[in-house]
CSV table of C-alpha atoms and ligand atoms in Angstrom, one decimal:
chain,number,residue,atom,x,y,z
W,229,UNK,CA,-37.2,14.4,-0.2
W,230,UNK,CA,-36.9,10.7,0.8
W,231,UNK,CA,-34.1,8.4,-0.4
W,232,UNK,CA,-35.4,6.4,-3.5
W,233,UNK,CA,-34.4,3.3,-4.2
W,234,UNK,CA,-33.0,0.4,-4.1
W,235,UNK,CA,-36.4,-1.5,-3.6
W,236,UNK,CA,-35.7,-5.1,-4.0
W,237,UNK,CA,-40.0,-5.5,-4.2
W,238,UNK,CA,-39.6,-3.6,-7.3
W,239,UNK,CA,-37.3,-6.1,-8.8
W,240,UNK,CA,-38.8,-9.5,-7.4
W,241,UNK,CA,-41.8,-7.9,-9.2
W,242,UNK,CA,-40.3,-6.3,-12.6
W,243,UNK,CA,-38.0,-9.2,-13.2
W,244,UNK,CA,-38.0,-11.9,-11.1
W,245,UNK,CA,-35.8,-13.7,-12.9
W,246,UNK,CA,-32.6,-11.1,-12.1
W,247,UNK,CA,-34.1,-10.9,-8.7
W,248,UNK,CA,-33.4,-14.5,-8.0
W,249,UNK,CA,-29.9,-14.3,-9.3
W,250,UNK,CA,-29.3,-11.3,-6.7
W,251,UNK,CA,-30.9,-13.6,-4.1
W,252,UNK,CA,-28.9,-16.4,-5.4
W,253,UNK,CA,-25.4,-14.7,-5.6
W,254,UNK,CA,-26.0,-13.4,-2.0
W,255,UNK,CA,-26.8,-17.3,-0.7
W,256,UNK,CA,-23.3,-18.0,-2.3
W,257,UNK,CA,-22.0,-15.7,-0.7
W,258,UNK,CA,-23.3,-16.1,2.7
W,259,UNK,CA,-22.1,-20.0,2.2
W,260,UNK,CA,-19.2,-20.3,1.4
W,261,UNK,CA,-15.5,-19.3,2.1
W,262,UNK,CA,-14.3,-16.2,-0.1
W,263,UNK,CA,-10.5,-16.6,-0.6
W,264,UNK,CA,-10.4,-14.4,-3.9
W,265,UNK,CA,-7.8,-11.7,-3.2
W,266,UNK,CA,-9.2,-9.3,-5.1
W,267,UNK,CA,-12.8,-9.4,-3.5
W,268,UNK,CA,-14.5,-8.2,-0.4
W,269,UNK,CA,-17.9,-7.2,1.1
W,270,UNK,CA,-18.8,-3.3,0.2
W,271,UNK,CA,-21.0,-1.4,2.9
W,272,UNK,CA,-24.5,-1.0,2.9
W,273,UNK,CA,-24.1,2.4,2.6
W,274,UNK,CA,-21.7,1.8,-0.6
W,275,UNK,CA,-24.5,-0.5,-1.9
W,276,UNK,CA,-26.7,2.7,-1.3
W,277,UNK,CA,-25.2,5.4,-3.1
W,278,UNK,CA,-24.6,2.8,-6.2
W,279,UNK,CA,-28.0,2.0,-6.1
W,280,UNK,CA,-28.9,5.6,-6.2
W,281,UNK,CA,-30.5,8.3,-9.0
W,282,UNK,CA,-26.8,9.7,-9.3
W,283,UNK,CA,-26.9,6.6,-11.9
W,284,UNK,CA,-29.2,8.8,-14.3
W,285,UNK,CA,-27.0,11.9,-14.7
W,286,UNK,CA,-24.4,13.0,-17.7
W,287,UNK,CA,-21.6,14.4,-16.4
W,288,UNK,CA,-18.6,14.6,-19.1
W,289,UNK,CA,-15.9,16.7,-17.5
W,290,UNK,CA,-14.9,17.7,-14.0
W,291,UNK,CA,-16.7,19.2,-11.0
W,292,UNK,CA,-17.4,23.0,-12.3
W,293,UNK,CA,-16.4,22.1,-15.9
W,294,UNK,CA,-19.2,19.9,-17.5
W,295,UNK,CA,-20.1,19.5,-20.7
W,296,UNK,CA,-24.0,19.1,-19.8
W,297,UNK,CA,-26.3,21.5,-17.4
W,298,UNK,CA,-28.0,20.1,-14.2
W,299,UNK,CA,-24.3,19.0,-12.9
W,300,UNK,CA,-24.5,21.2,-10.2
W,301,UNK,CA,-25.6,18.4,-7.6
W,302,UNK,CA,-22.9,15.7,-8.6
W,303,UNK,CA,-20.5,17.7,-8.6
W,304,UNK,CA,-20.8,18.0,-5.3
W,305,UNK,CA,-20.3,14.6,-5.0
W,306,UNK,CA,-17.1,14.0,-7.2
W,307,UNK,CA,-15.6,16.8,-5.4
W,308,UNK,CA,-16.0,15.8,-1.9
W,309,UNK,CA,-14.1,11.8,-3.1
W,310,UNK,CA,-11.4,14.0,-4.8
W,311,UNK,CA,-11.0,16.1,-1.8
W,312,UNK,CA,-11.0,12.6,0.4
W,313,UNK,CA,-8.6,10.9,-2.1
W,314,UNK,CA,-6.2,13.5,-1.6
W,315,UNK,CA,-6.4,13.4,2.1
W,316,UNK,CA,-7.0,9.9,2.1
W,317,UNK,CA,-3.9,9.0,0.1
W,318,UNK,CA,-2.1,11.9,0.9
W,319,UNK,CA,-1.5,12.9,-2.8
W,320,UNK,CA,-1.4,16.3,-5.3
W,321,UNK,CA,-4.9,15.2,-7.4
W,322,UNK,CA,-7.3,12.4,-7.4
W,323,UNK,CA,-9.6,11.4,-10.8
W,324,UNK,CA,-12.2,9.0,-9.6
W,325,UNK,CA,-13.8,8.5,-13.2
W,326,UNK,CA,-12.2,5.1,-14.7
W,327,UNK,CA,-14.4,2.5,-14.6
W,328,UNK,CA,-12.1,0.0,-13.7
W,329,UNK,CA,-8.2,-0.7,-13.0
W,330,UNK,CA,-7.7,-1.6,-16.2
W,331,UNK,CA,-9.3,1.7,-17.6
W,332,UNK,CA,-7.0,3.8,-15.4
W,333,UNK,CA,-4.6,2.0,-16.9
W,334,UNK,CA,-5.4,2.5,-20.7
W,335,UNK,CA,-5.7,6.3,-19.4
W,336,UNK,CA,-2.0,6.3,-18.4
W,337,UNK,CA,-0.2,5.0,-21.2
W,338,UNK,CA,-2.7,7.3,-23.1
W,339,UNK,CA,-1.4,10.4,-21.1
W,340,UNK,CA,2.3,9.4,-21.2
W,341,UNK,CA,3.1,7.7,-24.3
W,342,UNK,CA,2.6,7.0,-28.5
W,343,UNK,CA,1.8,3.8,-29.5
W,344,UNK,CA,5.3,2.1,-30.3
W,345,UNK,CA,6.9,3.2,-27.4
W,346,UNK,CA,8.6,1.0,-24.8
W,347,UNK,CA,7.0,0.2,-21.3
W,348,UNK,CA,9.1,-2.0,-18.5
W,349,UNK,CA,7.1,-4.1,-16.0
W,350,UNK,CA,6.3,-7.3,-14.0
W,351,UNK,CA,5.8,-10.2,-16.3
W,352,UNK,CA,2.2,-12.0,-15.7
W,353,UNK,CA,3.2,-15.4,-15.1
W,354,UNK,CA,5.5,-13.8,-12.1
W,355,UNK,CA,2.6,-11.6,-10.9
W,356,UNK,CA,1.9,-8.5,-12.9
W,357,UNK,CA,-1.3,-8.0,-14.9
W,358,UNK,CA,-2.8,-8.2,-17.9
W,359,UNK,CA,-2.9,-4.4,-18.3
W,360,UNK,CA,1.2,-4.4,-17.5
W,361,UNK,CA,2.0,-5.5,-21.4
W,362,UNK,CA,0.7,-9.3,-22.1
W,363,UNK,CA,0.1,-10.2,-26.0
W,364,UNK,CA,-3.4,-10.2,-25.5
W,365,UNK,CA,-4.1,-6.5,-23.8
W,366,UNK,CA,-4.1,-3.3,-25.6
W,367,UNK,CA,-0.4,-2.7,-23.7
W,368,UNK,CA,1.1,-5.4,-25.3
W,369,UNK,CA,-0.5,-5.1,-29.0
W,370,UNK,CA,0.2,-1.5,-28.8
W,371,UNK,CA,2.9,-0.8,-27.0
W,372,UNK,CA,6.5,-2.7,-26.8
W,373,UNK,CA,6.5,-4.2,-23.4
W,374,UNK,CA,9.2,-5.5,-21.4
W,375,UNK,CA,9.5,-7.3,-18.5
W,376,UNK,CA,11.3,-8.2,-15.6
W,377,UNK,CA,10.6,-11.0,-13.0
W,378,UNK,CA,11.4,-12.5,-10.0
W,379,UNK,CA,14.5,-14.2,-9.2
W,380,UNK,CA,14.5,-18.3,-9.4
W,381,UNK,CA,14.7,-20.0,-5.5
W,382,UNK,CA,14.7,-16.0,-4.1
W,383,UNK,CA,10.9,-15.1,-5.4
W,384,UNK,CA,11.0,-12.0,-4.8
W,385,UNK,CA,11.4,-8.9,-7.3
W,386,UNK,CA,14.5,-9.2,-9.1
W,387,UNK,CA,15.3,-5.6,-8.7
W,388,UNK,CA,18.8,-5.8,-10.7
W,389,UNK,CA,16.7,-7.3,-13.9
W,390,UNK,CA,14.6,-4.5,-13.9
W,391,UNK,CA,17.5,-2.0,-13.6
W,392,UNK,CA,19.7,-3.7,-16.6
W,393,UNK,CA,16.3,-4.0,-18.9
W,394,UNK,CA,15.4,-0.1,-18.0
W,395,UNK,CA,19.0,0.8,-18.7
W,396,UNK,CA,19.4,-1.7,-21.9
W,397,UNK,CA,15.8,-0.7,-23.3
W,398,UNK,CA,14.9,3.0,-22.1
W,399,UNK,CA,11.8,2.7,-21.6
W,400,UNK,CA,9.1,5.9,-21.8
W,401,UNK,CA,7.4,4.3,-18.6
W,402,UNK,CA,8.2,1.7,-15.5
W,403,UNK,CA,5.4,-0.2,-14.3
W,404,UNK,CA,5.6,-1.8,-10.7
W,405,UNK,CA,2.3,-3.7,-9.1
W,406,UNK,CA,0.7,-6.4,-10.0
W,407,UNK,CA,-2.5,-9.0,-9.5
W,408,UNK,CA,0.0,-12.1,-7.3
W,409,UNK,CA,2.8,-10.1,-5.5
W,410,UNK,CA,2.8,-11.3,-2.0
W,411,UNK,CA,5.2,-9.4,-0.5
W,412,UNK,CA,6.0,-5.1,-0.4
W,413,UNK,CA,7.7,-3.4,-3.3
W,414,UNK,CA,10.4,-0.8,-2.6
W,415,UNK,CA,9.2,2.1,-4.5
W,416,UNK,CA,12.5,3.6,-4.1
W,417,UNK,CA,14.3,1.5,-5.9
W,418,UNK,CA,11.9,1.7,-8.9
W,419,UNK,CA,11.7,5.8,-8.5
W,420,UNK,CA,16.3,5.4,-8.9
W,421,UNK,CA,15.8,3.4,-11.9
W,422,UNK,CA,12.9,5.7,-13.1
W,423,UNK,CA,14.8,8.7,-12.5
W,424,UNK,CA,17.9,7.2,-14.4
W,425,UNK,CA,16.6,6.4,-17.3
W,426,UNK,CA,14.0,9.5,-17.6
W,427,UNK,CA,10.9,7.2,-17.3
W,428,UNK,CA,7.7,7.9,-16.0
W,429,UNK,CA,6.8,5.9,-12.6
W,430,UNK,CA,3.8,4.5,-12.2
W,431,UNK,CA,2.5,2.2,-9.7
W,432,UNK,CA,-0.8,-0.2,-10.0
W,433,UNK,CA,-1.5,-0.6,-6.9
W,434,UNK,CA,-5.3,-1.7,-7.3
W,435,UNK,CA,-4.9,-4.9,-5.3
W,436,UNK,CA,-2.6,-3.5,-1.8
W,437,UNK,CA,-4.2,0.5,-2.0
W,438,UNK,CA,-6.5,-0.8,1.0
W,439,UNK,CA,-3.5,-2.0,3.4
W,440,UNK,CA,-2.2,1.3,2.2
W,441,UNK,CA,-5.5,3.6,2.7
W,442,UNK,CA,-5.3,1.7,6.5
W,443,UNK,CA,-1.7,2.6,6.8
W,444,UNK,CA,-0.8,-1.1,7.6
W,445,UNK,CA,1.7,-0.8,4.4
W,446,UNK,CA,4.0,1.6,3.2
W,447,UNK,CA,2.7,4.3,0.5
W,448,UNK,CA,4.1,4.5,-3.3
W,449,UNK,CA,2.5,8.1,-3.7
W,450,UNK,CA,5.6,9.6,-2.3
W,451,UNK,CA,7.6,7.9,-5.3
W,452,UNK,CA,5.7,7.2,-8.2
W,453,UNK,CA,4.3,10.4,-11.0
W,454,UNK,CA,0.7,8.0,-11.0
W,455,UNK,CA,-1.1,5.8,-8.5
W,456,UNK,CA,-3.4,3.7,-10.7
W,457,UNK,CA,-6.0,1.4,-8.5
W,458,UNK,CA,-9.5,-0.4,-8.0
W,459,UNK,CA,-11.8,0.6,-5.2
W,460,UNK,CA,-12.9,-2.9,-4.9
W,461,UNK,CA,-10.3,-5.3,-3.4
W,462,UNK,CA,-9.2,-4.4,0.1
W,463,UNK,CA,-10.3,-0.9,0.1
W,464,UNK,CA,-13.6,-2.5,0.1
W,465,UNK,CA,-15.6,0.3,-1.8
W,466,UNK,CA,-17.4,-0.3,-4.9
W,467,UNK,CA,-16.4,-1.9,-8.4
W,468,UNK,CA,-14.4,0.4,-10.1
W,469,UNK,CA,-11.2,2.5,-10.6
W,470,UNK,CA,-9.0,5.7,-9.8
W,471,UNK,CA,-6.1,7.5,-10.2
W,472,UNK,CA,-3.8,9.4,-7.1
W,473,UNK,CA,-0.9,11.6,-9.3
W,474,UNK,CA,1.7,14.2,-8.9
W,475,UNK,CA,0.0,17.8,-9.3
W,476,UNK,CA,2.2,18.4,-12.6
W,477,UNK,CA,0.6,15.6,-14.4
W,478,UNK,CA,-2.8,16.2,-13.1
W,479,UNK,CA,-4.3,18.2,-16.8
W,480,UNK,CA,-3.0,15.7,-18.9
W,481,UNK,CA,-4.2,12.9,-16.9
W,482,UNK,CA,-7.6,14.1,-16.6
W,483,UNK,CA,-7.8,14.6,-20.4
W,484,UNK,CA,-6.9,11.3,-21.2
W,485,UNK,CA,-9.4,9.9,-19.1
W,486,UNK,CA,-11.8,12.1,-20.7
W,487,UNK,CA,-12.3,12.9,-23.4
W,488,UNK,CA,-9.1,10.8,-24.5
W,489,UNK,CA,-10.5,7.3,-23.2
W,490,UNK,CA,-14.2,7.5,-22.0
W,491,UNK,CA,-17.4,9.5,-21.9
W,492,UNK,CA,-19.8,10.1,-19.2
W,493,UNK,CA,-18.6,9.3,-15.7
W,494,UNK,CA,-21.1,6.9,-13.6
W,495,UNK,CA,-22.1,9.2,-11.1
W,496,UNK,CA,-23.3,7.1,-9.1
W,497,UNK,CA,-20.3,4.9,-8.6
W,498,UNK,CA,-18.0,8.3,-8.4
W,499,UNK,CA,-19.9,9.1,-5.2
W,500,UNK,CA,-19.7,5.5,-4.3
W,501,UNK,CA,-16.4,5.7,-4.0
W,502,UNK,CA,-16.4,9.3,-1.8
W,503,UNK,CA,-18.8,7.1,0.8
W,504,UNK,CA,-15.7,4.2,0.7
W,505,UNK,CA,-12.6,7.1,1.0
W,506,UNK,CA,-15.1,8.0,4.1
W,507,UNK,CA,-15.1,4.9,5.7
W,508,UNK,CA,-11.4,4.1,4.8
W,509,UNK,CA,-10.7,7.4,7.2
W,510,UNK,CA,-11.8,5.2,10.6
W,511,UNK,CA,-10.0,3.7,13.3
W,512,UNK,CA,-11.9,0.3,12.6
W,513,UNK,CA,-10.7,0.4,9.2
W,514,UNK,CA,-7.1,0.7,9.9
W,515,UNK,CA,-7.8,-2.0,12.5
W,516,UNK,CA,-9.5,-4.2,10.0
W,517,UNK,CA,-6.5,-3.6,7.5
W,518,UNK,CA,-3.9,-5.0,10.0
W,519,UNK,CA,-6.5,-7.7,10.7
W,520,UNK,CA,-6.4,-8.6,7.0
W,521,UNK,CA,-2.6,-8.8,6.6
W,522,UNK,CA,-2.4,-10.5,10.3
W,523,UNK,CA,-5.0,-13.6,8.6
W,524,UNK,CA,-3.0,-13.6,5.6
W,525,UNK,CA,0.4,-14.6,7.3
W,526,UNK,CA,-1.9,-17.1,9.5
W,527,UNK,CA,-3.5,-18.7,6.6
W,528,UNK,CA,-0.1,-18.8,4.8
W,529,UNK,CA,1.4,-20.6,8.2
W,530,UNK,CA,-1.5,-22.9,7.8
W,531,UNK,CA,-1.5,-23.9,4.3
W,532,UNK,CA,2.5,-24.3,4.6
W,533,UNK,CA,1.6,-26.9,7.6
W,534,UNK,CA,-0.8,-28.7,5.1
W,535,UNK,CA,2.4,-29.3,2.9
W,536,UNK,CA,1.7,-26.1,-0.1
W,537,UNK,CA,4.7,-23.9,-0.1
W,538,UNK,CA,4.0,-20.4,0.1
W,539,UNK,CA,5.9,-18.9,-3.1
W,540,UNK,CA,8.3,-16.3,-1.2
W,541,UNK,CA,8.1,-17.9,1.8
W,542,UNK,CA,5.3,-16.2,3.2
W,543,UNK,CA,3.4,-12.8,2.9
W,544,UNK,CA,3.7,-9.3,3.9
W,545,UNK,CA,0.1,-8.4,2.4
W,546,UNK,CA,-3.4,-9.8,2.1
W,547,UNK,CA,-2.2,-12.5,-0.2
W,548,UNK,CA,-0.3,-15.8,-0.8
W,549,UNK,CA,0.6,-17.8,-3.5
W,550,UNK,CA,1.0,-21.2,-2.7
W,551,UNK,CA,3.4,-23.8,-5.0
W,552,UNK,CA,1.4,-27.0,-4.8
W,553,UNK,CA,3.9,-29.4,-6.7
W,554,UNK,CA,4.8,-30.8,-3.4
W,555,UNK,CA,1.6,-32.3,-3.0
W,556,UNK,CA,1.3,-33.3,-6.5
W,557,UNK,CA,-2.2,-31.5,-7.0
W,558,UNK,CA,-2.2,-28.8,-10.2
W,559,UNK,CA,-3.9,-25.6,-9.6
W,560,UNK,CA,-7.0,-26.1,-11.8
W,561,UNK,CA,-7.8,-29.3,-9.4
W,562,UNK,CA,-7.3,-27.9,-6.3
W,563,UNK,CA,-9.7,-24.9,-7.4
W,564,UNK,CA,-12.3,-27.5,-8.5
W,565,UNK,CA,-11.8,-29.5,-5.5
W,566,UNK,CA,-12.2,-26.7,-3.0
W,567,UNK,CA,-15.2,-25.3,-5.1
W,568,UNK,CA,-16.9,-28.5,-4.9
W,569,UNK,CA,-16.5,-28.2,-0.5
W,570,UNK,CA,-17.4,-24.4,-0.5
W,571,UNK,CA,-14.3,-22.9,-0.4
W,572,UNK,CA,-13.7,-20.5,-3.4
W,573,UNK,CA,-10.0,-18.9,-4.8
W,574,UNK,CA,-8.4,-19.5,-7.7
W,575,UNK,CA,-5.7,-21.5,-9.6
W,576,UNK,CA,-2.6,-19.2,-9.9
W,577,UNK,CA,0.4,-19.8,-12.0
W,578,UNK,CA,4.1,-19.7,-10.1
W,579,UNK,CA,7.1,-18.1,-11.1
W,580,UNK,CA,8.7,-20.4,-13.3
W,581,UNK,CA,5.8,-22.3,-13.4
W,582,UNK,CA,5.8,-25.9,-16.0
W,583,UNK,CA,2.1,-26.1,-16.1
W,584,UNK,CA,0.4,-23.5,-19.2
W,585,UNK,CA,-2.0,-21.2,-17.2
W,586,UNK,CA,-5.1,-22.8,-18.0
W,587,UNK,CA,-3.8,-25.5,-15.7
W,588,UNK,CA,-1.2,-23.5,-13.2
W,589,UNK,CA,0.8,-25.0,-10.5
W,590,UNK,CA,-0.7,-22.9,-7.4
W,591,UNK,CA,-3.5,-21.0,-6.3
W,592,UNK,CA,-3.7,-18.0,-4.9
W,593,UNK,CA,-5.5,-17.4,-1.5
W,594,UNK,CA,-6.3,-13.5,0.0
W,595,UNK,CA,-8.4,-12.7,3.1
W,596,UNK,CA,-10.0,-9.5,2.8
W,597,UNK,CA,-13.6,-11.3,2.6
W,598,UNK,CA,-13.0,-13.3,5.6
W,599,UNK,CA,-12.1,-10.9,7.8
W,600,UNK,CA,-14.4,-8.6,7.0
W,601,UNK,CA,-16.4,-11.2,7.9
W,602,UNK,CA,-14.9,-10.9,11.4
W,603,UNK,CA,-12.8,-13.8,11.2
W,604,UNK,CA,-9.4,-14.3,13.3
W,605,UNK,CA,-6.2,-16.1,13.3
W,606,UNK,CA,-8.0,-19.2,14.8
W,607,UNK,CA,-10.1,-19.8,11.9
W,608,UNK,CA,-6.9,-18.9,9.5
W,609,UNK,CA,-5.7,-22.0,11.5
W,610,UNK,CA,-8.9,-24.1,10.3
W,611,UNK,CA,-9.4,-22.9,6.8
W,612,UNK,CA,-6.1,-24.0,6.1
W,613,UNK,CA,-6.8,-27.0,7.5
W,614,UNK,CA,-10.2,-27.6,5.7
W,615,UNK,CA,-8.3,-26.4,2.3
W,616,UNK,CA,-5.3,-29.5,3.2
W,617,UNK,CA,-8.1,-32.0,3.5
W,618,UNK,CA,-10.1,-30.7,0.3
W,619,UNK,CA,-7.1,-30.6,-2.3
W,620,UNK,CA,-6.5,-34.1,-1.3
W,621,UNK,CA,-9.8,-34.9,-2.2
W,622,UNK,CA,-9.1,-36.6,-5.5
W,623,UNK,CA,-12.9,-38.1,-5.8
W,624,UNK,CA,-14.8,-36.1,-3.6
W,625,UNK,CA,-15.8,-38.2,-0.8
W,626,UNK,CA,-14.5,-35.4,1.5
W,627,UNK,CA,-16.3,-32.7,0.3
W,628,UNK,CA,-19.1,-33.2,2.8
W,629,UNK,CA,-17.1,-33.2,5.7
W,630,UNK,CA,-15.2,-30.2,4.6
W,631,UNK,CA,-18.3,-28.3,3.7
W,632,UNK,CA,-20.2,-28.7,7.0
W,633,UNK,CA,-16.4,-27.5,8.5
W,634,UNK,CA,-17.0,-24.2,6.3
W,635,UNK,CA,-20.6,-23.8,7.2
W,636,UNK,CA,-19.7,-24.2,10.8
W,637,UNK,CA,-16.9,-21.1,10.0
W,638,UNK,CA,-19.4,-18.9,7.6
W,639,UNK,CA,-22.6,-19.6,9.8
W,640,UNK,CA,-20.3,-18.1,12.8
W,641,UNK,CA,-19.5,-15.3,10.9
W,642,UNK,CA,-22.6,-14.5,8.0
W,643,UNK,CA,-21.6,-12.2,5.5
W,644,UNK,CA,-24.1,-9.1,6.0
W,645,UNK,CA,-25.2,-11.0,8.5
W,646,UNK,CA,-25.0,-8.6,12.1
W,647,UNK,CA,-25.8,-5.5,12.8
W,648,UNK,CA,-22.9,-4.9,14.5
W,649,UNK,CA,-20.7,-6.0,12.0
W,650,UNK,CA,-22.6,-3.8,9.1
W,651,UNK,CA,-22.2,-0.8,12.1
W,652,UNK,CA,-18.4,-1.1,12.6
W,653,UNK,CA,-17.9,-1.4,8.8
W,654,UNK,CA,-19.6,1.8,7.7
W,655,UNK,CA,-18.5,3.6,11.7
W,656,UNK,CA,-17.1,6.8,10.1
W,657,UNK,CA,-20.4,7.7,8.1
W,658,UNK,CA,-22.9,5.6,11.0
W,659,UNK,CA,-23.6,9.5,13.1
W,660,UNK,CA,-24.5,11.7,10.4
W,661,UNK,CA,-25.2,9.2,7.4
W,662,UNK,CA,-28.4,6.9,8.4
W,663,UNK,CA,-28.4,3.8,6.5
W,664,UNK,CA,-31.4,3.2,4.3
W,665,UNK,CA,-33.1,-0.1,5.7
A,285,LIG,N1,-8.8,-9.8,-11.7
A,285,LIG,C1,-8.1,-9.1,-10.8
A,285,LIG,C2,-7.5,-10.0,-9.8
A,285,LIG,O1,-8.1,-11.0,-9.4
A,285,LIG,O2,-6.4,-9.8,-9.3
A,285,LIG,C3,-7.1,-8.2,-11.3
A,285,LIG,O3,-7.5,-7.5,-12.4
C-alpha cells in the first residue's frame, strides 16, 4: 500500500480557486520576513501526516478505549505521540486531543473548577492571554479572574503581586504563561504560592514549550499539576494543542477533554503531532532552539540600536517586545509600515501601555521562522536595521528599498526552499521515514 495523498494536481484540478490561495500563501511566505512569534515552518513530513487518510477516522476516546470500531490503526498512532510526549517533556501523561491552546485551556478550568470560582493569572495587556481570564473569553465571563502584572520601570513579573492577590483572593487555580513574556518564569515561585494557598498550578506554556522540548530553557513540568501548550509556535509541529500533567490528574483531565469539551479527535493532526515530538528528539533541533533564542537577543540588540526599547531590557526566549514611544511611531503604524516593505509582526501593547489595543504602543518581534529559515546573528543585525528604516517610513517612499533588502535576506534563505535545509529539519525521522515527494 502506497502513501495517498496530498496531490496538489488533484486540487489545481477540483478547485483551483483554493489551489491558488495555497500557491499564494506559500509566495507570501517565501517573500517576506516572518517575525510573528507564534509561527514557524512545520516539516514536510508534518505537512504529510496532516495531509493524510488518518483525517477520515472517528476516534472518541483513548488508544484501546474508543467509542467507534476500526480504531485499531490510530491508535497506534496517538499512542506512540503520548509515549513521545512523556519522554519528550519528561512528564507523568500526555493528551494530544485539543485542537488548539485555547481548547486545552477550556479543558483545564473544566477539569479543575465550577463556574464562579476564582482563577489568578497574567493580565493581557502585560502579556497573558486571552484564555488567562479577559472579559471577552469564556474564562473571564465564566469564571472570576484575577490578575497580577508586571512591575512599572522593572517589567518583569511582579512575583509579590501575585503572592498578595493569591493570598487576598484564594483562588481554585494559578495561571502563569502567556502570549508577550520575553523573559523566563520561575516556576518555583508560582508552585510556593500554589502550594500556599491550595491552588491548582497550571502553566500555558504554548508559546516557549519548543525552547523547552530543545532544552535551551528551563522546564515547568517539574512544578506545575498541568502543562497546557500549542504544537505550532517553536515546537514547530502542526496547528494544534496538548496537555503534559501530573499522573494523579491524568483521568480527570482526559474526561474533560472528552467527552467534557470535544468530540472526535483529528487523527490526523494527533499523529501529526507524534511526527513533531520525533523531530523535537534531535540534536539539530536542540541546536536550532538555541539558534532561535541566540537570534532573538541579536534582533532585540538591533532594534534597541534603531532607538525601540526592548520592554524588560532584553530577551531570554524567542521573543521581544519593543516600546516604540521613543521614536514616536504607535504600534498599528509600524505594523502597517513594515507590512507594506515585506516584513510581517504585529502591533503589541506594553505594560502600562496609553494607547487602547487596537492601536498599541509596541510590537512584538519572535524568530522561530527565520531561523528555521537558516538565518544567523548577522542577518538579526540587518533585519533590525531594515525594520529602523521601515517604521520611519511615514509615506512609504522607503518601502522599496527596504523590500529589495528583505528579498536579498529571504532569497538567501527560501522558506522550503533546500533540500538540505528540509533534511536537517525532519533528521530524526529522514533514515526510516522517506518523505513523500
Ligand atoms: N495568537 C497567539 C499568539 O500570537 O501569541 C496566542 O494565542
Amino acid at each position: 500500500m502506497t502513501f495517498w495523498g496530498p496531490d496538489f494536481e488533484q486540487l489545481q484540478q477540483v478547485d483551483p480557486e483554493i489551489a491558488g490561495v495555497v500557491t499564494d500563501e506559500l509566495a507570501r511566505l517565501r517573500g517576506g520576513l516572518q517575525l510573528i512569534a507564534s509561527e514557524n515552518f512545520t516539516s514536510p513530513a508534518v505537512l504529510a501526516a496532516l495531509g493524510s487518510t488518518l483525517s477520515n477516522k472517528y476516534a472518541e476516546g483513548y488508544p484501546g478505549k474508543r467509542y467507534y470500531g476500526g480504531c485499531e490503526v490510530v491508535d497506534v498512532a496517538e499512542q506512540i505521540g503520548i509515549d513521545r510526549a512523556k519522554q519528550l517533556f519528561e512528564a507523568d501523561h500526555a493528551n494530544l486531543q485539543p485542537h488548539s491552546g485555547a481548547s486545552a485551556n477550556i479543558a483545564v478550568y473544566g477539569a479543575f473548577l465550577q463556574p464562579g470560582d476564582t482563577v489568578l493569572a497574567m493580565s493581557l495587556p502585560h502579556g497573558g492571554h486571552l484564555t488567562h481570564g479577559t472579559k471577552v473569553s469564556f474564562s473571564g465571563k465564566w469564571f472570576n479572574a484575577v490578575h497580577y502584572g508586571v512591575a512599572q520601570g522593572r517589567e518583569d513579573i511582579d512575583y509579590d503581586q501575585m503572592r498578595d492577590l493569591a493570598r487576598e483572593h484564594k483562588p481554585k487555580m494559578i495561571i502563569a504563561g502567556g502570549s508577550a513574556i520575553p523573559r523566563l518564569i520561575d516556576f518555583a515561585a508560582f508552585r510556593a504560592v500554589a502550594d500556599e494557598v491550595g491552588a491548582v498550578f497550571m502553566v500555558d506554556a504554548a508559546h516557549f514549550i519548543g525552547l523547552v522540548a530543545g532544552k535551551a530553557i528551563p522546564s515547568p513540568v517539574p512544578y506545575a499539576d498541568v502543562v497546557t501548550f500549542t504544537t505550532h509556535k517553536v515546537l514547530r509541529g502542526p496547528r494544534g494543542g496538548a496537555f503534559v500533567c501530573k499522573a494523579e490528574h491524568a483521568a480527570k483531565l482526559d474526561k474533560a477533554v472528552f467527552p467534557m469539551m470535544q468530540g472526535g479527535p483529528l487523527m490526523h493532526a494527533v499523529a501529526a503531532k507524534a511526527v513533531n515530538f520525533k523531530e523535537c528528539m534531535s540534536p539539530e533541533y536542540q541546536a536550532y532552539t538555541r539558534q532561535v533564542i541566540a537570534n532573538a537577543q541579536a534582533l532585540t540588540e538591533a532594534l534597541a540600536a534603531e532607538g525601540m526599547r526592548p520592554v524588560t531590557g532584553g530577551t531570554d526566549t524567542h521573543l521581544a517586545l519593543l516600546d516604540l514611544q521613543g521614536i514616536g511611531v504607535s504600534g498599528k503604524d509600524a505594523e502597517f509600515r513594515c507590512d507594506r516593505a515585506g516584513i510581517v509582526l504585529n502591533k503589541n501593547a506594553i505594560p502600562y501601555d496609553p494607547q487602547p489595543a487596537s492601536i498599541a504602543s509596541g510590537v512584538r518581534v519572535g524568530t522561530p521562522s527565520v531561523t528555521t529559515q537558516g538565518m544567523g546573528e548577522g542577518d538579526m543585525k540587518e533585519i533590525g536595521s531594515l525594520i529602523g528604516r521601515a517604521v520611519r517610513d511615514e509615506d512609504g517612499s522607503a518601502a522599496e528599498e527596504v523590500r529589495a533588502g528583505v528579498q536579498a535576506l529571504v532569497e538567501a534563505h527560501p522558506a522550503y526552499g533546500r533540500p538540505e535545509q528540509v533534511r536537517a529539519q525532519s533528521a530524526s525521522t529522514a533514515d526510516d521515514n522517506p518523505q513523500p515527494s
